[in-house]
Amino acid sequence: MLTVAVLALDRVIPFDLSTPIEVFNRTRLPDGRAGYQVRVCAPQPEVDAGSFVLRAPWGLDGLAGADTVVVPGIATPEVPPGREVCDALRAAAADGTRIASICTGTFPLAATGLLDGLRATTHWAAAGLLAAAHPGIEVDPDVLYVDNGQFLTSAGAAAGLDLCLHMVRRDYGSAVAADAARLSVMPLEREGGQAQFIAHDHAPAPGGSALEPLLTWLQDNLGRDLALADIAAHAGTSTRTLIRRFREQTGSTPLQWLHRARVRQAQHLLETTEHSVERIAAQVGFGSPTAFRDRFKRTTGVSPHTYRRTFG
């Protein structure tokens, strides 16, 4: 069982606080055992959570020995954390603990200097403030989360779910993460990035669930050699209109969505079968094992063989 310490700071955002607690507490391994023990930690006995006050059962000493520390968002990101908070996070990092932030929780983590020289994200509305306050960080406001290995950051609200499910998958594989996602009524991996949620003066008007039948058809036909023209023909529209609708409703292009769906299916096959990489490449619709290996590594960060050794 792995231990997750959730750090509740003053003016913590309740949604961000509850996300890791619920996701990790509900994660179960194939034999029914709990995957995680969760500690809620705070620098003082009572924490101001805006509309209520909470009592944390652990102090900052609860960060010691944890496998993961999660820093939820705070409503006052411009207020720096106390020295004792920064010291506790730095000590955890020095011990090799994985540290993740949700939404504006990136700000207290950034205050430690641990993100300097790294790419990071936060809620799109606070990205400019983060970049101005911490010029040593490469702020990417367009993504749902950034995984640097030991340090991970996510965008606001629901992106915290994406990040927590990503960490479950890193720890226990896609099958366990998929079960956790179902309990959260979330897809294991959402398409597109934070850019699709940024408010513009003239926001595009998405067509609701109009793409759902097409996405289902694509999912059922991953092994076919599908070109953009084939997808547009099945949808009964032009390629230009298809691309526009995909960007509006998924934040990606049809072929990007298809490639990622194929990689997700390949992950499942690598975990649950002994099929060769060459066979899996053909099963999920890649024209050659070389193209499959390249796409798989660009999407997951590791080769198919490494993924199988880790999660198979």
Coordinates of N, CA, C and O in Angstrom, one line a residue, residues 27-139:
T27 N -9.4 3.8 -4.6 CA -8.6 2.9 -5.5 C -8.4 1.5 -4.9 O -8.0 1.4 -3.8
R28 N -8.8 0.5 -5.6 CA -8.7 -0.9 -5.2 C -7.8 -1.7 -6.1 O -7.9 -1.5 -7.4
L29 N -7.0 -2.6 -5.6 CA -6.2 -3.4 -6.4 C -7.0 -4.6 -6.9 O -8.1 -4.9 -6.4
P30 N -6.5 -5.4 -7.8 CA -7.3 -6.5 -8.4 C -7.8 -7.5 -7.3 O -8.9 -8.2 -7.4
D31 N -7.1 -7.7 -6.2 CA -7.5 -8.6 -5.1 C -8.4 -8.0 -4.1 O -8.7 -8.6 -3.1
G32 N -8.8 -6.7 -4.3 CA -9.7 -6.0 -3.4 C -9.0 -5.1 -2.4 O -9.7 -4.4 -1.7
R33 N -7.7 -5.3 -2.2 CA -7.0 -4.5 -1.2 C -7.0 -3.0 -1.6 O -7.0 -2.7 -2.8
A34 N -6.9 -2.1 -0.6 CA -6.8 -0.7 -0.9 C -5.4 -0.4 -1.5 O -4.4 -1.0 -1.1
G35 N -5.4 0.5 -2.5 CA -4.1 0.8 -3.1 C -3.3 1.9 -2.3 O -2.1 2.0 -2.4
Y36 N -4.1 2.7 -1.6 CA -3.4 3.9 -0.9 C -4.0 4.1 0.5 O -5.1 3.7 0.8
Q37 N -3.1 4.6 1.3 CA -3.5 5.2 2.6 C -3.4 6.7 2.5 O -2.3 7.2 2.0
V38 N -4.4 7.5 2.8 CA -4.4 8.9 2.6 C -4.3 9.6 4.0 O -5.0 9.3 4.9
R39 N -3.4 10.6 4.1 CA -3.2 11.4 5.3 C -3.6 12.9 4.9 O -3.0 13.4 3.9
V40 N -4.4 13.5 5.6 CA -4.7 15.0 5.4 C -3.8 15.7 6.4 O -4.0 15.5 7.6
C41 N -2.9 16.5 5.9 CA -1.9 17.2 6.8 C -2.1 18.7 6.6 O -2.6 19.2 5.6
A42 N -1.7 19.4 7.7 CA -1.8 20.9 7.7 C -0.8 21.5 8.6 O -0.3 20.8 9.6
P43 N -0.3 22.7 8.4 CA 0.7 23.3 9.3 C 0.1 23.8 10.6 O 0.8 24.1 11.5
Q44 N -1.2 23.8 10.7 CA -1.9 24.2 12.0 C -3.1 23.3 12.2 O -3.6 22.7 11.2
P45 N -3.6 23.2 13.4 CA -4.7 22.3 13.7 C -6.0 22.6 12.9 O -6.7 21.6 12.5
E46 N -6.3 23.8 12.7 CA -7.5 24.2 11.9 C -7.1 24.9 10.7 O -6.2 25.8 10.6
V47 N -7.9 24.6 9.6 CA -7.6 25.2 8.3 C -8.8 25.9 7.8 O -9.9 25.4 7.8
D48 N -8.7 27.2 7.3 CA -9.7 28.0 6.8 C -10.0 27.5 5.3 O -9.1 27.6 4.5
A49 N -11.2 26.8 5.1 CA -11.5 26.4 3.8 C -12.6 27.2 3.1 O -13.3 26.8 2.3
G50 N -12.7 28.5 3.5 CA -13.6 29.4 2.9 C -15.0 29.3 3.6 O -15.3 30.0 4.6
S51 N -15.8 28.4 3.2 CA -17.2 28.3 3.7 C -17.2 27.4 5.0 O -18.3 27.3 5.6
F52 N -16.1 26.8 5.3 CA -16.1 26.1 6.6 C -14.6 26.0 7.0 O -13.7 26.4 6.3
V53 N -14.5 25.4 8.2 CA -13.2 25.2 8.8 C -13.0 23.7 9.0 O -13.9 23.0 9.4
L54 N -11.8 23.2 8.7 CA -11.5 21.8 8.8 C -10.4 21.5 9.8 O -9.5 22.4 10.0
R55 N -10.5 20.4 10.4 CA -9.4 19.9 11.3 C -8.6 18.8 10.7 O -9.2 17.8 10.3
A56 N -7.3 19.0 10.5 CA -6.5 18.0 9.9 C -5.9 17.1 10.9 O -5.4 17.6 11.9
P57 N -6.0 15.8 10.7 CA -5.5 14.8 11.8 C -4.0 14.7 11.8 O -3.4 14.2 12.8
W58 N -3.3 15.3 10.8 CA -1.9 15.2 10.7 C -1.3 16.6 10.6 O -1.9 17.5 9.9
G59 N -0.1 16.8 11.2 CA 0.6 18.0 11.0 C 1.6 17.9 9.8 O 1.5 16.9 9.0
L60 N 2.5 18.8 9.7 CA 3.5 18.7 8.6 C 4.4 17.5 8.7 O 4.9 17.0 7.6
D61 N 4.4 16.9 9.9 CA 5.2 15.7 10.0 C 4.6 14.5 9.2 O 5.3 13.5 8.9
G62 N 3.3 14.6 8.8 CA 2.7 13.6 8.0 C 3.2 13.5 6.6 O 3.0 12.5 5.9
L63 N 4.0 14.5 6.2 CA 4.6 14.5 4.8 C 5.8 13.5 4.8 O 6.1 12.9 3.8
A64 N 6.4 13.3 6.0 CA 7.6 12.5 6.1 C 7.2 11.0 5.8 O 6.2 10.5 6.5
G65 N 7.9 10.3 5.0 CA 7.6 8.9 4.7 C 6.5 8.7 3.7 O 6.2 7.5 3.4
A66 N 5.8 9.7 3.3 CA 4.8 9.5 2.3 C 5.4 9.2 0.9 O 6.5 9.7 0.6
D67 N 4.7 8.4 0.1 CA 5.2 8.1 -1.2 C 4.8 9.3 -2.2 O 5.6 9.6 -3.1
T68 N 3.7 10.0 -1.9 CA 3.3 11.1 -2.7 C 2.7 12.2 -1.8 O 2.0 11.9 -0.8
V69 N 3.0 13.4 -2.1 CA 2.4 14.6 -1.5 C 1.6 15.3 -2.5 O 2.1 15.6 -3.6
V70 N 0.4 15.7 -2.2 CA -0.5 16.5 -3.1 C -0.8 17.8 -2.5 O -1.2 17.8 -1.3
V71 N -0.5 18.9 -3.2 CA -0.8 20.2 -2.7 C -2.1 20.8 -3.5 O -2.0 21.1 -4.6
P72 N -3.2 20.8 -2.9 CA -4.4 21.3 -3.5 C -4.4 22.8 -3.7 O -3.5 23.5 -3.1
G73 N -5.3 23.3 -4.6 CA -5.3 24.7 -4.9 C -5.7 25.6 -3.7 O -6.4 25.1 -2.7
I74 N -5.3 26.8 -3.7 CA -5.7 27.8 -2.6 C -6.3 29.0 -3.3 O -6.0 29.3 -4.4
A75 N -7.2 29.6 -2.5 CA -8.0 30.8 -3.1 C -7.1 32.0 -3.1 O -7.5 33.0 -3.7
T76 N -6.0 32.0 -2.4 CA -5.1 33.2 -2.3 C -3.7 32.8 -2.8 O -2.8 32.8 -2.0
P77 N -3.5 32.6 -4.1 CA -2.2 32.1 -4.6 C -1.2 33.1 -4.5 O 0.0 32.8 -4.5
E78 N -1.5 34.4 -4.4 CA -0.5 35.5 -4.2 C 0.1 35.5 -2.9 O 1.2 36.2 -2.7
V79 N -0.5 34.8 -1.9 CA 0.1 34.8 -0.5 C 1.1 33.6 -0.4 O 0.7 32.5 -0.6
P80 N 2.3 33.9 -0.1 CA 3.3 32.8 -0.1 C 3.1 31.9 1.1 O 2.6 32.4 2.2
P81 N 3.4 30.7 1.0 CA 3.3 29.8 2.2 C 4.4 30.1 3.3 O 5.4 30.8 3.0
G82 N 4.1 29.7 4.5 CA 5.1 29.9 5.5 C 6.4 29.1 5.3 O 6.4 28.2 4.5
R83 N 7.4 29.5 6.0 CA 8.7 28.9 5.8 C 8.7 27.4 6.2 O 9.3 26.6 5.5
E84 N 7.9 27.1 7.2 CA 7.8 25.7 7.6 C 7.2 24.8 6.6 O 7.5 23.6 6.4
V85 N 6.2 25.4 5.8 CA 5.6 24.6 4.7 C 6.7 24.3 3.6 O 6.8 23.2 3.1
C86 N 7.4 25.4 3.2 CA 8.4 25.2 2.2 C 9.5 24.2 2.6 O 9.9 23.4 1.8
D87 N 9.9 24.3 3.9 CA 10.9 23.4 4.4 C 10.4 21.9 4.4 O 11.2 21.0 4.0
A88 N 9.1 21.7 4.7 CA 8.6 20.4 4.7 C 8.5 19.8 3.3 O 8.8 18.6 3.1
L89 N 8.1 20.6 2.3 CA 8.1 20.2 0.9 C 9.5 19.9 0.4 O 9.7 18.9 -0.3
R90 N 10.4 20.8 0.7 CA 11.8 20.5 0.3 C 12.4 19.3 0.9 O 13.1 18.5 0.2
A91 N 12.1 19.0 2.2 CA 12.6 17.8 2.8 C 11.9 16.6 2.2 O 12.6 15.6 2.0
A92 N 10.7 16.6 1.8 CA 10.0 15.5 1.2 C 10.7 15.3 -0.2 O 10.9 14.1 -0.6
A93 N 10.9 16.3 -0.9 CA 11.6 16.2 -2.2 C 12.9 15.6 -2.1 O 13.3 14.7 -2.9
A94 N 13.7 16.0 -1.1 CA 15.0 15.5 -0.9 C 15.0 14.0 -0.6 O 16.0 13.2 -0.9
D95 N 13.9 13.5 0.0 CA 13.7 12.1 0.3 C 13.3 11.3 -1.0 O 13.0 10.1 -0.9
G96 N 13.0 12.0 -2.1 CA 12.6 11.3 -3.3 C 11.1 11.2 -3.4 O 10.6 10.5 -4.3
T97 N 10.3 11.9 -2.5 CA 8.9 11.8 -2.6 C 8.3 12.5 -3.8 O 8.8 13.5 -4.2
R98 N 7.4 11.8 -4.4 CA 6.7 12.5 -5.6 C 5.8 13.6 -5.1 O 5.0 13.4 -4.1
I99 N 5.8 14.7 -5.7 CA 5.0 15.9 -5.2 C 4.2 16.4 -6.4 O 4.7 16.7 -7.5
A100 N 2.9 16.5 -6.2 CA 2.0 17.0 -7.2 C 1.1 18.1 -6.7 O 0.9 18.2 -5.5
S101 N 0.8 19.0 -7.6 CA -0.1 20.1 -7.2 C -1.3 20.2 -8.1 O -1.3 19.7 -9.2
I102 N -2.4 20.6 -7.5 CA -3.7 20.8 -8.3 C -4.0 22.3 -8.3 O -4.0 23.0 -7.3
C103 N -4.3 22.7 -9.5 CA -4.8 24.1 -9.7 C -3.8 25.1 -9.2 O -2.6 25.0 -9.5
T104 N -4.2 26.0 -8.3 CA -3.2 27.0 -7.8 C -2.4 26.5 -6.7 O -1.6 27.2 -6.1
G105 N -2.5 25.2 -6.4 CA -1.5 24.6 -5.5 C -0.1 24.6 -6.1 O 0.9 24.4 -5.4
T106 N 0.0 24.9 -7.4 CA 1.3 25.1 -8.0 C 2.1 26.2 -7.4 O 3.3 26.2 -7.3
F107 N 1.4 27.3 -6.9 CA 2.0 28.4 -6.3 C 2.8 28.1 -5.0 O 4.0 28.5 -4.9
P108 N 2.3 27.4 -4.0 CA 3.1 27.1 -2.9 C 4.2 26.1 -3.2 O 5.3 26.2 -2.7
L109 N 4.0 25.2 -4.2 CA 5.1 24.3 -4.6 C 6.1 25.2 -5.3 O 7.4 24.9 -5.1
A110 N 5.8 26.1 -6.2 CA 6.7 27.0 -6.9 C 7.6 27.8 -5.9 O 8.7 28.1 -6.1
A111 N 7.0 28.2 -4.8 CA 7.7 29.0 -3.8 C 8.8 28.3 -3.2 O 9.8 28.9 -2.6
T112 N 8.9 27.0 -3.3 CA 10.0 26.2 -2.7 C 11.2 26.2 -3.6 O 12.3 25.8 -3.2
G113 N 11.0 26.6 -4.9 CA 12.1 26.6 -5.9 C 12.2 25.2 -6.6 O 13.1 25.1 -7.5
L114 N 11.4 24.3 -6.2 CA 11.5 22.9 -6.7 C 11.1 22.8 -8.2 O 11.5 21.9 -8.9
L115 N 10.3 23.8 -8.7 CA 9.9 23.8 -10.1 C 10.8 24.6 -11.0 O 10.5 24.7 -12.2
D116 N 11.8 25.3 -10.4 CA 12.6 26.1 -11.3 C 13.3 25.3 -12.3 O 13.8 24.2 -12.1
G117 N 13.2 25.8 -13.6 CA 13.8 25.1 -14.7 C 13.0 24.0 -15.3 O 13.4 23.4 -16.3
L118 N 11.8 23.9 -14.7 CA 10.8 22.8 -15.2 C 9.6 23.4 -15.9 O 9.3 24.6 -15.7
R119 N 8.9 22.6 -16.7 CA 7.7 23.0 -17.2 C 6.6 22.7 -16.2 O 6.6 21.7 -15.5
A120 N 5.6 23.6 -16.1 CA 4.5 23.4 -15.1 C 3.3 24.1 -15.6 O 3.3 24.9 -16.5
T121 N 2.1 23.8 -15.0 CA 0.9 24.4 -15.3 C 0.1 24.7 -14.1 O 0.5 24.3 -13.0
T122 N -1.0 25.5 -14.2 CA -1.9 25.8 -13.2 C -3.2 26.2 -13.9 O -3.4 26.0 -15.1
H123 N -4.2 26.6 -13.1 CA -5.4 27.1 -13.7 C -5.1 28.2 -14.7 O -4.3 29.1 -14.5
W124 N -5.8 28.1 -15.9 CA -5.4 29.1 -17.0 C -5.6 30.5 -16.5 O -4.8 31.4 -16.9
A125 N -6.5 30.8 -15.6 CA -6.8 32.2 -15.2 C -5.6 32.7 -14.3 O -5.5 33.9 -14.1
A126 N -4.8 31.8 -13.7 CA -3.7 32.2 -12.9 C -2.4 32.0 -13.5 O -1.3 32.2 -12.9
A127 N -2.3 31.5 -14.8 CA -1.1 31.2 -15.4 C -0.2 32.4 -15.6 O 1.0 32.4 -15.4
G128 N -0.8 33.6 -15.9 CA 0.0 34.8 -16.1 C 0.6 35.2 -14.8 O 1.8 35.6 -14.7
L129 N -0.1 35.1 -13.7 CA 0.4 35.4 -12.4 C 1.6 34.5 -12.0 O 2.6 34.9 -11.4
L130 N 1.4 33.2 -12.3 CA 2.5 32.2 -12.0 C 3.8 32.6 -12.8 O 4.9 32.6 -12.2
A131 N 3.6 32.9 -14.0 CA 4.8 33.2 -14.9 C 5.5 34.4 -14.4 O 6.7 34.5 -14.4
A132 N 4.7 35.4 -14.0 CA 5.3 36.7 -13.5 C 6.0 36.5 -12.2 O 7.1 37.1 -11.9
A133 N 5.4 35.7 -11.3 CA 5.9 35.5 -9.9 C 7.1 34.6 -9.9 O 8.0 34.7 -9.1
H134 N 7.2 33.7 -10.9 CA 8.2 32.7 -10.9 C 8.8 32.5 -12.4 O 8.5 31.5 -13.1
P135 N 9.6 33.5 -12.8 CA 10.1 33.5 -14.2 C 11.0 32.3 -14.5 O 11.2 32.0 -15.7
G136 N 11.5 31.6 -13.5 CA 12.3 30.4 -13.7 C 11.5 29.2 -14.1 O 12.1 28.2 -14.5
I137 N 10.2 29.3 -14.1 CA 9.4 28.1 -14.5 C 8.8 28.3 -15.9 O 8.4 29.4 -16.2
E138 N 8.8 27.3 -16.7 CA 8.2 27.4 -18.0 C 6.7 27.1 -17.9 O 6.3 25.9 -17.7
V139 N 5.9 28.1 -17.8 CA 4.5 27.9 -17.6 C 3.7 27.6 -18.9 O 3.8 28.3 -19.8

